[in-house]
Amino acid sequence: MEAIAKERFEPIPKNIQAGQIIGRKPLSYWQDAWRRLRMNRVAMASMWVLLFIFLVAIIGPVLFPQYRENHLNETLMAPNAKYWFGTDDLGRDNFARVLRGSRISLFIGLTVAFISLIIGVLYGGISGYIGGWLDSLMMRIIDILITIPDMIILILLLVVLKPGVGTLILALSLTSWTSMARLVRGQVLQLKEQEFILAARVLGAGTWRIILRHLIPNALSVIIVRFTMSIPGIIFSEAFLSYIGLGIRIPEASWGNLASQGAQQFPSNLWLFFIPAAFICVTMLAFNLFGDGLRDALDPKMRK
Amino acid sequence: MLLEVKDLHVSFHTYAGEVKAVRGLSYTLNKGEVLAVVGESGCGKSVSVQTVLRLIPIPPGEIKKGEILLNGRDVLKLSEKEMQKVRGNEVSMIFQDPMTSLNPTMTIGRQIAEVLTRHQGMRRVAAMEKAIEILTLVEVPNARERAHQYPHEFSGGMRQRVMIAMALACSPDLLIADEPSTALDVTIQAQMLDLLKGLQKKLQTSIILITHDLGVVANIAQQVMIMYAGLAVETGDLREVFYDARHPYTWGLMKSMSRLDLNRKRRLTPIEGVPPDLLNPPEGCPFADRCDYAMRVCREEMPELKIVSGNHGCACWLLHEEAPKVSRPELNGG
Amino acid sequence: MVRYIIKRFLISILTVWVVITATFFLMNLMPGKPYTGEKAIPKAIQENLNAKYGLDQPLITRYFIYLKNVSRGDLGMSMTYKNREVSEIIRDNFPVSADLGIRSLIFGVIAGLFLGVISALKHNRGWDSFSMLVAIIGVSLPSFIIGTMLQFGLGLKFSAFIKDLFNTDFQLFPIALWESPWHKILPSFALGLASLALVARLMRTSMLDVLNQDYIRTAKSKGLSYRTVVMRHTIRNAILPVVTILGPLSAAVLTGTFVVENIFAIPGLGKHFVQSVGMYDYTMIMGLTLFYASFLIAVNFLVDILYGIIDPRIRLAKGKI
């Protein structure tokens, strides 16, 4: 047996906190999510692309407001120094129109996503939290609504109502809140039984306080992801409806009606179709890639 | 000798760095014996035995070093094809959670028969008959009827019986049971261990039983290995470890052990603190921070596994001749 | 299972009724009488219509007359196509749409499953990135953009290049109409790409989820071959969620026909639908809406039953569900 200095066998005290302190740096949930999102280069690039497009949609129409002006002696011009994106069949500046279209399309996408979020959170929250027969009734209503294809409801509504941005927002909101409501209800049901809810109730917090202060923040990450992912779908619906002539009407501009207008010229004057089409595609792509990254970053299962 | 594990090191690569789950583990198992591996969760028990079947996912896992000799062959050197012939045939495994360990879209009978068609070249009909036979052996009532049912029609205890049937279908040399009763109700737990014990007697299969409950061990095992932070801290025959435990961690486990039979009034004393994070394992004894008898040397240097007597080995500085003599605390059972 | 089917069936019927009712009142409460319309209709015909559709009756009576007519399959007369019944137009044009839709769906689902499986099995490697790139592009490009791009790239430029190269008149990818199999390639691809992308993404997630399940570890521990583990244990379970989106997928393909048929001048029902929307042909819109909705509700019903058949947990559930 090797010799070991005697003093090394002096007793020392326990240190029961040791295992908990050393080792990995403690990260809060949101810090950890942000760290993972930042590591995802594709998602970060998409985020910058989206910020750029938002900026264009906000500032662009202020700098180039002439999207309605006809220049009848300068119709269907190819992109040039004066008209960077060319002109349409009435000589309107396509660049100004695309900027205006960006603003309208994104405005519709975000507004509808936001309205759906509010309706979904309220409906799903109430349904899940109160439960019982009210929950069953509210869920049966959703069951029936989702069995009818969205596009059919949209077309029907838009045929009946006066076309315009407001109508489109109304119609799209009516069809897109259901999936959010179901998601929220599921989250609420999961969280409802957890102990801290019980604690809050013991402390005398009211039902509404429980819903707003405890349940919803917990379900937040799932909801954020769904919110982000719903926006490209709404932009797509807007473009689709405008394309078949039910959405935004000329001389107002949106990506969908610009693409539709361009497609009527097809196969000549290609820029009229491909420029708004490119805006739609890039935005949808960026939203989807960013949403994927966000989902991966926020998914607690991804934590190791 | 059936199984001989020598100096096994297994790590997992995570975003934070390399987690050293098993850090130099050696043990042996003879034919027909039952070895109990005991320790808290996260001490590397499951990883060390799943490595025998090479079931840990690689990556993120990595077998850094060591040999696992099964009947004299090093399984770490086998090709994937050869490994498949070992799994379910020579060595099989039962997992912790029977609720999720069975395929929900396949009948119980087929899931058992599948092993037989794979390893024994049986026809489907014959394999099904054999499966029913084995289900009867593990005491599933109405086996013939139940073989055609799906997992969701079985209770947890029944599903674990099915898992055992599946594992024993090809009469393996070694059965690895990874906490087979932890996820079950207490009453079912006892039934499950009795069943395993009975089958072991009948079939003479060697078993490695993983558990965090020392109480389970006394009933069934001949050999015991106490693991802590990826290392074996005390090993030996059941009697030696039970009646002459030398490691303070083993003492701690014994004090926290629940027993239905004795000492109803005895207080259960859990071991304070948590095991060290294996991302940065301490240089010295990993238990030092939680140990009532810790000495300076414990923090500085890792004690070696020393033979106490016969098969009994223990890795603790208290066994050093210079160390102060410490008497074993009053334990129940002993 | 029987209870499950009955319950689904009742919900489907209820939904169809909701659609009929909603459509009817929406159309009748709006300004501008759909049945009389702005167009001048000869008095004799007007009286005829009155007798048949009860146009001079109060709203609620008309509603019940409408319900009765619909239940007999009478969806009324088109207002733009003289003397043609809506049901007749459906009979003549729907087969073309169905042909296009089924081709797209089969292409999308099979190719999507393939990409999804490959990508999950080769997780985080080249194939995975490739499949997911295809999928993300498919999700992000609306069919009307893909259709037009294909028409331009393959239909005009590439086919012209081939004509030049081989000095023939053969059009490799025709850009319009629905005649030879060659005509069907581009539209089916344009319409199927979105389904492909959705299926591929869902199948990948589902595969990765199943691959992490305990029962896959059990299957491996039994010594089964990689092939068996993948085919019998992983894919069999991973495909279940994909079956559930067949309903929404059919809806997406169906609405996709509205634009794809227009782009490629395919004489299907979708093209007529968009035209009737453009011309405010109310009977057509009502009839086709009802038809499409019922069709998709029926598809959903069949998908639910299919799901029940392939998932033993539902198939064998007694009572409860």
PDB file of C-alpha atoms in Angstrom, chain B residues 107-114 116-117 122-135 143-149:
ATOM      1  CA  THR B 107     -50.654  -7.950 -31.616  1.00  0.00           C
ATOM      2  CA  ILE B 108     -48.879  -9.278 -28.551  1.00  0.00           C
ATOM      3  CA  GLY B 109     -48.564 -12.706 -30.107  1.00  0.00           C
ATOM      4  CA  ARG B 110     -46.895 -11.405 -33.223  1.00  0.00           C
ATOM      5  CA  GLN B 111     -44.463  -9.317 -31.232  1.00  0.00           C
ATOM      6  CA  ILE B 112     -43.310 -12.432 -29.420  1.00  0.00           C
ATOM      7  CA  ALA B 113     -43.426 -14.647 -32.503  1.00  0.00           C
ATOM      8  CA  GLU B 114     -41.268 -12.133 -34.327  1.00  0.00           C
ATOM      9  CA  LEU B 116     -38.751 -16.688 -32.861  1.00  0.00           C
ATOM     10  CA  THR B 117     -39.065 -16.314 -36.623  1.00  0.00           C
ATOM     11  CA  MET B 122     -39.633 -20.780 -37.220  1.00  0.00           C
ATOM     12  CA  ARG B 123     -42.667 -20.494 -39.483  1.00  0.00           C
ATOM     13  CA  ARG B 124     -45.233 -17.936 -38.457  1.00  0.00           C
ATOM     14  CA  VAL B 125     -47.849 -20.433 -37.333  1.00  0.00           C
ATOM     15  CA  ALA B 126     -45.390 -22.474 -35.281  1.00  0.00           C
ATOM     16  CA  ALA B 127     -43.902 -19.320 -33.795  1.00  0.00           C
ATOM     17  CA  MET B 128     -47.376 -18.181 -32.773  1.00  0.00           C
ATOM     18  CA  GLU B 129     -48.005 -21.505 -31.013  1.00  0.00           C
ATOM     19  CA  LYS B 130     -44.705 -21.153 -29.198  1.00  0.00           C
ATOM     20  CA  ALA B 131     -45.548 -17.575 -28.281  1.00  0.00           C
ATOM     21  CA  ILE B 132     -48.785 -18.732 -26.675  1.00  0.00           C
ATOM     22  CA  GLU B 133     -46.805 -21.356 -24.772  1.00  0.00           C
ATOM     23  CA  ILE B 134     -44.415 -18.741 -23.431  1.00  0.00           C
ATOM     24  CA  LEU B 135     -47.266 -16.430 -22.488  1.00  0.00           C
ATOM     25  CA  ALA B 143     -52.901 -16.835 -23.373  1.00  0.00           C
ATOM     26  CA  ARG B 144     -54.387 -18.197 -26.603  1.00  0.00           C
ATOM     27  CA  GLU B 145     -56.990 -15.489 -26.735  1.00  0.00           C
ATOM     28  CA  ARG B 146     -54.796 -12.698 -25.451  1.00  0.00           C
ATOM     29  CA  ALA B 147     -52.056 -13.381 -27.988  1.00  0.00           C
ATOM     30  CA  HIS B 148     -54.348 -11.859 -30.583  1.00  0.00           C
ATOM     31  CA  GLN B 149     -54.889  -8.674 -28.640  1.00  0.00           C
TER      32      GLN B 149
END
